[in-house]
Amino acid sequence: MGSLEKQVVLITGACGDIGKATALAFAKHGACLALNDLVSESGADALVSEVRRLGAEAMYFSGDVSNRKAVDHLVSSTVDKFGGIDVCIGNAGIVQPSAFLDTSEENWNKHLSVNLNGCFHVGQAAAKTMVSTGRPGKIVFISSWVQDVPWENLTAYCVAKSGLKMLAQCMALELASHNITVNLVAPGFVNAGLSGRLFKENPGLIDQAVKMVPLGYLMSAADVAAAVEMLCSPAAAYMTGATLLVDGGNSLFLRAKNS
Ligand SMILES: NC(=O)c1ccc[n+]([C@@H]2O[C@H](COP(=O)([O-])OP(=O)(O)OC[C@H]3O[C@@H](n4cnc5c(N)ncnc54)[C@H](O)[C@@H]3O)[C@@H](O)[C@H]2O)c1
């Protein structure tokens, strides 16, 4: 994927497991990385150093993707530093499991603000820059297999990811004439990041999850990063509005109650 050399790649939620794996994958291709997360600049030092050690340029911008002003600042700072944006990866996300009857308005709003609004903000701001600079672009959102499969105790998360799928499809439709593609990666059970932490808290869940995966093992953050890379490579030139489902086949199962 030599075509990514010197391409400007913006990644939100870059200090998390999937964000970091993605940043390192793009760094190996010599991309210029604009990295965002909530943590302070010093909290991102290790990631920025690792990216630079791989020979890539990197800048870190702390900011909340659910805040439009913060996202506009992130995008304009990226343009000031690197001259434009070629690839935008909306990855920042949260999960706070809650049974539907117990789901608070705060829990609901938080999922939509970060997981859905955050991608709207960064996707729109990046697309405006791509259009105004006349650069073709690639936008990839990290969704989840639950964008299409309702899942217990995850109503707000599932709804946000389902909305994200439609956001990507609408963007793909309107941005195609600007030579911008918009696609989603839908991972399954990742043994890292959000679900990795849930697995650590409840080790019994790992066995249950593995039983649901026809390939017989959980995926890694690097597997997600590889799918993002693929969507940003020439192999995906004719893909837009599409979901790349990377779940080891687990959405092929209908889970039996209490299995
Ligand atoms: N881990 C999984 O099993 C899994 C499965 C499917 C999809 N995903 C998706 O992958 C993405 C990355 O998740 P992860 O598993 O690496 O989790 P993670 O917690 O390791 O990383 C998420 C990162 O997003 C950052 N973040 C949270 N809120 C933010 C905000 N408002 N603004 C900016 N940054 C913010 C966090 O600080 C964190 O560094 C998420 O969108 C998640 O929904 C994860």
mmCIF file of C-alpha atoms and ligand atoms in Angstrom:
data_model
loop_
_atom_site.group_PDB
_atom_site.id
_atom_site.type_symbol
_atom_site.label_atom_id
_atom_site.label_comp_id
_atom_site.label_asym_id
_atom_site.label_seq_id
_atom_site.Cartn_x
_atom_site.Cartn_y
_atom_site.Cartn_z
ATOM 1 C CA MET A 1 0.000 0.000 0.000
ATOM 2 C CA GLY A 2 2.754 2.392 -0.985
ATOM 3 C CA SER A 3 0.064 4.844 -2.056
ATOM 4 C CA LEU A 4 -0.339 5.853 1.598
ATOM 5 C CA GLU A 5 3.141 7.325 1.840
ATOM 6 C CA LYS A 6 2.855 10.997 2.944
ATOM 7 C CA GLN A 7 -0.933 10.717 2.919
ATOM 8 C CA VAL A 8 -2.476 12.642 5.803
ATOM 9 C CA VAL A 9 -4.435 10.299 8.051
ATOM 10 C CA LEU A 10 -6.565 11.585 10.914
ATOM 11 C CA ILE A 11 -7.564 9.041 13.588
ATOM 12 C CA THR A 12 -9.889 9.727 16.529
ATOM 13 C CA GLY A 13 -9.668 7.688 19.711
ATOM 14 C CA ALA A 14 -6.070 6.940 18.699
ATOM 15 C CA CYS A 15 -4.842 6.115 22.213
ATOM 16 C CA GLY A 16 -7.232 3.179 22.566
ATOM 17 C CA ASP A 17 -6.340 -0.342 21.491
ATOM 18 C CA ILE A 18 -7.869 -0.289 18.005
ATOM 19 C CA GLY A 19 -6.857 3.338 17.379
ATOM 20 C CA LYS A 20 -3.275 2.592 18.338
ATOM 21 C CA ALA A 21 -3.086 -0.565 16.191
ATOM 22 C CA THR A 22 -4.450 1.464 13.274
ATOM 23 C CA ALA A 23 -2.015 4.328 13.830
ATOM 24 C CA LEU A 24 0.933 1.912 13.865
ATOM 25 C CA ALA A 25 -0.308 0.158 10.722
ATOM 26 C CA PHE A 26 -0.506 3.468 8.848
ATOM 27 C CA ALA A 27 2.825 4.638 10.302
ATOM 28 C CA LYS A 28 4.489 1.637 8.654
ATOM 29 C CA HIS A 29 3.287 2.989 5.306
ATOM 30 C CA GLY A 30 4.903 6.381 5.965
ATOM 31 C CA ALA A 31 1.640 8.281 6.432
ATOM 32 C CA CYS A 32 1.475 11.647 8.223
ATOM 33 C CA LEU A 33 -0.668 11.005 11.268
ATOM 34 C CA ALA A 34 -2.980 13.432 13.055
ATOM 35 C CA LEU A 35 -3.915 11.613 16.236
ATOM 36 C CA ASN A 36 -6.757 12.558 18.560
ATOM 37 C CA ASP A 37 -8.011 11.298 21.893
ATOM 38 C CA LEU A 38 -9.316 12.641 25.178
ATOM 39 C CA VAL A 39 -6.045 12.183 27.042
ATOM 40 C CA SER A 40 -3.596 15.030 27.611
ATOM 41 C CA GLU A 41 -0.590 15.537 25.321
ATOM 42 C CA SER A 42 1.723 13.861 27.817
ATOM 43 C CA GLY A 43 -0.643 10.875 27.924
ATOM 44 C CA ALA A 44 -0.146 10.421 24.179
ATOM 45 C CA ASP A 45 3.648 10.827 24.230
ATOM 46 C CA ALA A 46 4.360 7.083 24.053
ATOM 47 C CA LEU A 47 2.117 6.606 21.006
ATOM 48 C CA VAL A 48 3.513 9.632 19.186
ATOM 49 C CA SER A 49 7.092 8.448 19.851
ATOM 50 C CA GLU A 50 6.296 4.941 18.608
ATOM 51 C CA VAL A 51 4.786 6.310 15.406
ATOM 52 C CA ARG A 52 7.789 8.570 14.819
ATOM 53 C CA ARG A 53 10.173 5.680 15.521
ATOM 54 C CA LEU A 54 8.548 3.900 12.573
ATOM 55 C CA GLY A 55 9.562 6.847 10.405
ATOM 56 C CA ALA A 56 6.163 8.553 10.144
ATOM 57 C CA GLU A 57 5.254 12.123 11.042
ATOM 58 C CA ALA A 58 2.769 12.489 13.878
ATOM 59 C CA MET A 59 0.908 15.239 15.722
ATOM 60 C CA TYR A 60 -1.400 14.741 18.683
ATOM 61 C CA PHE A 61 -4.473 16.843 19.378
ATOM 62 C CA SER A 62 -6.392 16.312 22.611
ATOM 63 C CA GLY A 63 -10.137 16.867 22.192
ATOM 64 C CA ASP A 64 -13.628 15.484 22.674
ATOM 65 C CA VAL A 65 -15.176 14.305 19.376
ATOM 66 C CA SER A 66 -18.672 15.014 20.691
ATOM 67 C CA ASN A 67 -17.769 18.710 20.862
ATOM 68 C CA ARG A 68 -18.028 20.362 17.425
ATOM 69 C CA LYS A 69 -15.669 23.209 18.286
ATOM 70 C CA ALA A 70 -13.019 20.718 19.439
ATOM 71 C CA VAL A 71 -13.401 18.724 16.218
ATOM 72 C CA ASP A 72 -13.202 21.853 14.045
ATOM 73 C CA HIS A 73 -9.998 22.749 15.889
ATOM 74 C CA LEU A 74 -8.633 19.216 15.346
ATOM 75 C CA VAL A 75 -9.355 19.372 11.619
ATOM 76 C CA SER A 76 -8.052 22.929 11.091
ATOM 77 C CA SER A 77 -4.886 22.149 13.090
ATOM 78 C CA THR A 78 -4.335 19.065 10.931
ATOM 79 C CA VAL A 79 -4.691 21.153 7.777
ATOM 80 C CA ASP A 80 -2.336 23.844 9.169
ATOM 81 C CA LYS A 81 0.268 21.205 9.978
ATOM 82 C CA PHE A 82 -0.009 18.841 7.000
ATOM 83 C CA GLY A 83 -1.840 20.850 4.303
ATOM 84 C CA GLY A 84 -5.005 18.750 4.042
ATOM 85 C CA ILE A 85 -6.597 15.434 4.944
ATOM 86 C CA ASP A 86 -6.610 12.302 2.756
ATOM 87 C CA VAL A 87 -7.979 9.709 5.185
ATOM 88 C CA CYS A 88 -10.285 10.214 8.158
ATOM 89 C CA ILE A 89 -10.896 7.372 10.587
ATOM 90 C CA GLY A 90 -13.740 7.873 13.069
ATOM 91 C CA ASN A 91 -12.791 5.386 15.759
ATOM 92 C CA ALA A 92 -13.412 7.043 19.157
ATOM 93 C CA GLY A 93 -16.110 5.179 21.017
ATOM 94 C CA ILE A 94 -17.459 4.135 24.377
ATOM 95 C CA VAL A 95 -19.601 1.340 25.759
ATOM 96 C CA GLN A 96 -21.490 1.413 29.055
ATOM 97 C CA PRO A 97 -23.674 -1.718 29.155
ATOM 98 C CA SER A 98 -27.109 -1.291 30.677
ATOM 99 C CA ALA A 99 -30.357 -3.254 30.576
ATOM 100 C CA PHE A 100 -32.949 -1.406 28.503
ATOM 101 C CA LEU A 101 -35.271 -0.767 31.475
ATOM 102 C CA ASP A 102 -32.376 0.694 33.467
ATOM 103 C CA THR A 103 -30.846 2.772 30.697
ATOM 104 C CA SER A 104 -30.654 6.362 31.870
ATOM 105 C CA GLU A 105 -31.084 9.378 29.627
ATOM 106 C CA GLU A 106 -27.447 10.200 30.392
ATOM 107 C CA ASN A 107 -26.246 6.758 29.260
ATOM 108 C CA TRP A 108 -28.344 7.014 26.068
ATOM 109 C CA ASN A 109 -27.132 10.542 25.243
ATOM 110 C CA LYS A 110 -23.498 9.696 25.943
ATOM 111 C CA HIS A 111 -23.479 6.798 23.448
ATOM 112 C CA LEU A 112 -25.117 8.900 20.764
ATOM 113 C CA SER A 113 -22.878 11.921 21.464
ATOM 114 C CA VAL A 114 -19.591 10.047 21.219
ATOM 115 C CA ASN A 115 -20.267 7.061 18.946
ATOM 116 C CA LEU A 116 -22.613 8.741 16.460
ATOM 117 C CA ASN A 117 -22.334 12.544 16.743
ATOM 118 C CA GLY A 118 -18.548 12.253 17.078
ATOM 119 C CA CYS A 119 -18.341 10.558 13.662
ATOM 120 C CA PHE A 120 -20.773 13.087 12.146
ATOM 121 C CA HIS A 121 -18.585 15.956 13.376
ATOM 122 C CA VAL A 122 -15.243 14.579 12.269
ATOM 123 C CA GLY A 123 -16.616 13.052 9.052
ATOM 124 C CA GLN A 124 -18.292 16.297 7.976
ATOM 125 C CA ALA A 125 -15.385 18.554 8.971
ATOM 126 C CA ALA A 126 -12.879 16.291 7.176
ATOM 127 C CA ALA A 127 -15.112 16.006 4.092
ATOM 128 C CA LYS A 128 -15.439 19.818 3.868
ATOM 129 C CA THR A 129 -11.655 20.054 3.867
ATOM 130 C CA MET A 130 -11.305 17.323 1.236
ATOM 131 C CA VAL A 131 -13.832 19.120 -1.000
ATOM 132 C CA SER A 132 -12.319 22.582 -0.521
ATOM 133 C CA THR A 133 -8.780 21.353 -1.224
ATOM 134 C CA GLY A 134 -9.960 19.217 -4.169
ATOM 135 C CA ARG A 135 -8.308 16.105 -2.730
ATOM 136 C CA PRO A 136 -9.919 12.702 -3.149
ATOM 137 C CA GLY A 137 -10.598 11.211 0.255
ATOM 138 C CA LYS A 138 -11.377 8.104 2.219
ATOM 139 C CA ILE A 139 -13.514 8.138 5.343
ATOM 140 C CA VAL A 140 -13.785 5.009 7.479
ATOM 141 C CA PHE A 141 -15.941 4.669 10.579
ATOM 142 C CA ILE A 142 -15.361 1.910 13.128
ATOM 143 C CA SER A 143 -18.785 0.462 13.715
ATOM 144 C CA SER A 144 -19.553 -2.997 15.120
ATOM 145 C CA TRP A 145 -21.280 -6.197 14.063
ATOM 146 C CA VAL A 146 -24.079 -5.063 16.439
ATOM 147 C CA GLN A 147 -24.986 -2.314 13.944
ATOM 148 C CA ASP A 148 -27.200 -5.040 12.447
ATOM 149 C CA VAL A 149 -27.784 -7.374 15.403
ATOM 150 C CA PRO A 150 -29.657 -6.313 18.567
ATOM 151 C CA TRP A 151 -27.715 -7.319 21.656
ATOM 152 C CA GLU A 152 -28.736 -7.553 25.294
ATOM 153 C CA ASN A 153 -27.746 -4.676 27.576
ATOM 154 C CA LEU A 154 -26.371 -2.661 24.683
ATOM 155 C CA THR A 155 -29.412 -0.793 23.351
ATOM 156 C CA ALA A 156 -27.796 2.643 23.224
ATOM 157 C CA TYR A 157 -24.549 1.257 21.757
ATOM 158 C CA CYS A 158 -26.389 -0.781 19.094
ATOM 159 C CA VAL A 159 -28.574 2.196 18.127
ATOM 160 C CA ALA A 160 -25.560 4.490 17.838
ATOM 161 C CA LYS A 161 -23.734 1.990 15.594
ATOM 162 C CA SER A 162 -26.853 1.387 13.521
ATOM 163 C CA GLY A 163 -27.175 5.151 13.043
ATOM 164 C CA LEU A 164 -23.509 5.268 12.115
ATOM 165 C CA LYS A 165 -24.149 2.790 9.301
ATOM 166 C CA MET A 166 -26.851 5.048 7.832
ATOM 167 C CA LEU A 167 -24.658 8.126 8.340
ATOM 168 C CA ALA A 168 -21.912 6.448 6.291
ATOM 169 C CA GLN A 169 -24.354 5.441 3.559
ATOM 170 C CA CYS A 170 -25.844 8.958 3.281
ATOM 171 C CA MET A 171 -22.371 10.507 3.242
ATOM 172 C CA ALA A 172 -21.221 7.999 0.612
ATOM 173 C CA LEU A 173 -24.143 8.978 -1.626
ATOM 174 C CA GLU A 174 -23.525 12.720 -1.434
ATOM 175 C CA LEU A 175 -19.728 12.661 -1.419
ATOM 176 C CA ALA A 176 -19.116 10.236 -4.296
ATOM 177 C CA SER A 177 -19.131 13.078 -6.849
ATOM 178 C CA HIS A 178 -16.262 14.640 -4.865
ATOM 179 C CA ASN A 179 -14.243 11.436 -5.177
ATOM 180 C CA ILE A 180 -14.652 10.697 -1.480
ATOM 181 C CA THR A 181 -15.534 7.176 -0.335
ATOM 182 C CA VAL A 182 -17.165 6.437 3.018
ATOM 183 C CA ASN A 183 -17.144 2.916 4.437
ATOM 184 C CA LEU A 184 -17.459 1.091 7.748
ATOM 185 C CA VAL A 185 -15.486 -1.632 9.459
ATOM 186 C CA ALA A 186 -17.730 -3.794 11.650
ATOM 187 C CA PRO A 187 -15.574 -5.854 14.020
ATOM 188 C CA GLY A 188 -16.899 -8.775 16.042
ATOM 189 C CA PHE A 189 -15.532 -9.787 19.465
ATOM 190 C CA VAL A 190 -12.165 -8.093 19.854
ATOM 191 C CA ASN A 191 -9.991 -9.327 22.704
ATOM 192 C CA ALA A 192 -8.811 -5.768 23.341
ATOM 193 C CA GLY A 193 -10.205 -2.310 23.991
ATOM 194 C CA LEU A 194 -13.829 -1.960 25.077
ATOM 195 C CA SER A 195 -14.722 -5.647 25.089
ATOM 196 C CA GLY A 196 -11.238 -6.698 26.167
ATOM 197 C CA ARG A 197 -11.864 -4.793 29.397
ATOM 198 C CA LEU A 198 -15.286 -6.425 29.814
ATOM 199 C CA PHE A 199 -13.623 -9.837 29.304
ATOM 200 C CA LYS A 200 -11.018 -9.015 31.968
ATOM 201 C CA GLU A 201 -13.755 -8.105 34.456
ATOM 202 C CA ASN A 202 -15.767 -11.276 33.646
ATOM 203 C CA PRO A 203 -13.350 -13.994 32.425
ATOM 204 C CA GLY A 204 -16.264 -16.432 31.916
ATOM 205 C CA LEU A 205 -17.500 -14.228 29.086
ATOM 206 C CA ILE A 206 -14.479 -15.103 26.942
ATOM 207 C CA ASP A 207 -15.467 -18.767 26.732
ATOM 208 C CA GLN A 208 -19.044 -17.805 25.860
ATOM 209 C CA ALA A 209 -17.810 -15.415 23.171
ATOM 210 C CA VAL A 210 -15.356 -17.907 21.645
ATOM 211 C CA LYS A 211 -18.151 -20.486 21.374
ATOM 212 C CA MET A 212 -20.066 -18.010 19.206
ATOM 213 C CA VAL A 213 -17.240 -17.514 16.714
ATOM 214 C CA PRO A 214 -17.151 -20.121 13.937
ATOM 215 C CA LEU A 215 -13.459 -19.422 13.336
ATOM 216 C CA GLY A 216 -12.930 -20.432 16.981
ATOM 217 C CA TYR A 217 -10.968 -17.499 18.390
ATOM 218 C CA LEU A 218 -11.424 -13.830 19.217
ATOM 219 C CA MET A 219 -10.011 -11.173 16.930
ATOM 220 C CA SER A 220 -7.224 -8.737 17.779
ATOM 221 C CA ALA A 221 -7.004 -4.968 17.443
ATOM 222 C CA ALA A 222 -4.518 -5.597 14.613
ATOM 223 C CA ASP A 223 -7.215 -7.538 12.726
ATOM 224 C CA VAL A 224 -9.421 -4.418 12.844
ATOM 225 C CA ALA A 225 -6.528 -2.232 11.725
ATOM 226 C CA ALA A 226 -5.898 -4.581 8.771
ATOM 227 C CA ALA A 227 -9.516 -4.127 7.658
ATOM 228 C CA VAL A 228 -9.194 -0.339 7.876
ATOM 229 C CA GLU A 229 -5.973 -0.525 5.839
ATOM 230 C CA MET A 230 -7.753 -2.614 3.229
ATOM 231 C CA LEU A 231 -10.548 -0.032 2.901
ATOM 232 C CA CYS A 232 -7.913 2.674 2.376
ATOM 233 C CA SER A 233 -5.994 0.679 -0.238
ATOM 234 C CA PRO A 234 -6.503 0.612 -4.013
ATOM 235 C CA ALA A 235 -8.229 -2.779 -3.533
ATOM 236 C CA ALA A 236 -11.225 -0.861 -2.116
ATOM 237 C CA ALA A 237 -11.277 1.857 -4.796
ATOM 238 C CA TYR A 238 -14.773 0.851 -5.958
ATOM 239 C CA MET A 239 -16.250 0.421 -2.464
ATOM 240 C CA THR A 240 -18.388 3.130 -0.922
ATOM 241 C CA GLY A 241 -21.278 3.037 1.538
ATOM 242 C CA ALA A 242 -20.193 -0.510 2.360
ATOM 243 C CA THR A 243 -19.649 -2.372 5.599
ATOM 244 C CA LEU A 244 -16.606 -4.599 5.864
ATOM 245 C CA LEU A 245 -17.785 -7.173 8.403
ATOM 246 C CA VAL A 246 -14.787 -8.738 10.162
ATOM 247 C CA ASP A 247 -16.268 -10.954 12.850
ATOM 248 C CA GLY A 248 -14.949 -14.486 12.352
ATOM 249 C CA GLY A 249 -18.505 -15.414 11.381
ATOM 250 C CA ASN A 250 -20.083 -14.754 14.794
ATOM 251 C CA SER A 251 -23.054 -12.844 13.377
ATOM 252 C CA LEU A 252 -23.992 -16.030 11.480
ATOM 253 C CA PHE A 253 -25.274 -17.395 14.784
ATOM 254 C CA LEU A 254 -28.604 -16.713 16.421
ATOM 255 C CA ARG A 255 -27.713 -16.919 20.083
ATOM 256 C CA ALA A 256 -29.851 -19.252 22.118
ATOM 257 C CA LYS A 257 -31.300 -17.584 25.230
ATOM 258 C CA ASN A 258 -28.929 -17.973 28.212
ATOM 259 C CA SER A 259 -26.439 -19.966 26.173
HETATM 260 N N1 LIG B 1 -13.205 -3.738 21.353
HETATM 261 C C1 LIG B 1 -14.224 -4.273 20.692
HETATM 262 O O1 LIG B 1 -14.614 -5.428 20.918
HETATM 263 C C2 LIG B 1 -14.932 -3.513 19.617
HETATM 264 C C3 LIG B 1 -15.826 -4.233 18.806
HETATM 265 C C4 LIG B 1 -16.512 -3.557 17.802
HETATM 266 C C5 LIG B 1 -16.301 -2.204 17.635
HETATM 267 N N2 LIG B 1 -15.439 -1.524 18.436
HETATM 268 C C6 LIG B 1 -15.279 -0.086 18.215
HETATM 269 O O2 LIG B 1 -13.905 0.223 18.049
HETATM 270 C C7 LIG B 1 -13.680 1.581 18.419
HETATM 271 C C8 LIG B 1 -12.455 1.656 19.314
HETATM 272 O O3 LIG B 1 -12.714 0.971 20.512
HETATM 273 P P1 LIG B 1 -11.608 0.174 21.356
HETATM 274 O O4 LIG B 1 -12.144 -1.197 21.539
HETATM 275 O O5 LIG B 1 -10.246 0.373 20.800
HETATM 276 O O6 LIG B 1 -11.762 0.893 22.787
HETATM 277 P P2 LIG B 1 -10.735 1.744 23.625
HETATM 278 O O7 LIG B 1 -11.464 2.179 24.852
HETATM 279 O O8 LIG B 1 -9.453 1.001 23.798
HETATM 280 O O9 LIG B 1 -10.486 3.002 22.688
HETATM 281 C C9 LIG B 1 -11.431 4.025 22.507
HETATM 282 C C10 LIG B 1 -10.682 5.343 22.586
HETATM 283 O O10 LIG B 1 -11.617 6.388 22.318
HETATM 284 C C11 LIG B 1 -11.318 7.454 23.197
HETATM 285 N N3 LIG B 1 -12.508 8.269 23.393
HETATM 286 C C12 LIG B 1 -13.618 7.966 24.104
HETATM 287 N N4 LIG B 1 -14.472 8.995 24.079
HETATM 288 C C13 LIG B 1 -13.883 9.968 23.331
HETATM 289 C C14 LIG B 1 -14.269 11.269 22.958
HETATM 290 N N5 LIG B 1 -15.452 11.790 23.344
HETATM 291 N N6 LIG B 1 -13.432 11.997 22.164
HETATM 292 C C15 LIG B 1 -12.225 11.489 21.770
HETATM 293 N N7 LIG B 1 -11.817 10.254 22.125
HETATM 294 C C16 LIG B 1 -12.626 9.510 22.883
HETATM 295 C C17 LIG B 1 -10.896 6.773 24.499
HETATM 296 O O11 LIG B 1 -10.157 7.651 25.333
HETATM 297 C C18 LIG B 1 -10.098 5.582 23.987
HETATM 298 O O12 LIG B 1 -8.719 5.876 23.911
HETATM 299 C C19 LIG B 1 -14.981 2.051 19.092
HETATM 300 O O13 LIG B 1 -15.709 2.852 18.185
HETATM 301 C C20 LIG B 1 -15.718 0.769 19.386
HETATM 302 O O14 LIG B 1 -17.103 0.948 19.423
HETATM 303 C C21 LIG B 1 -14.736 -2.150 19.427
#
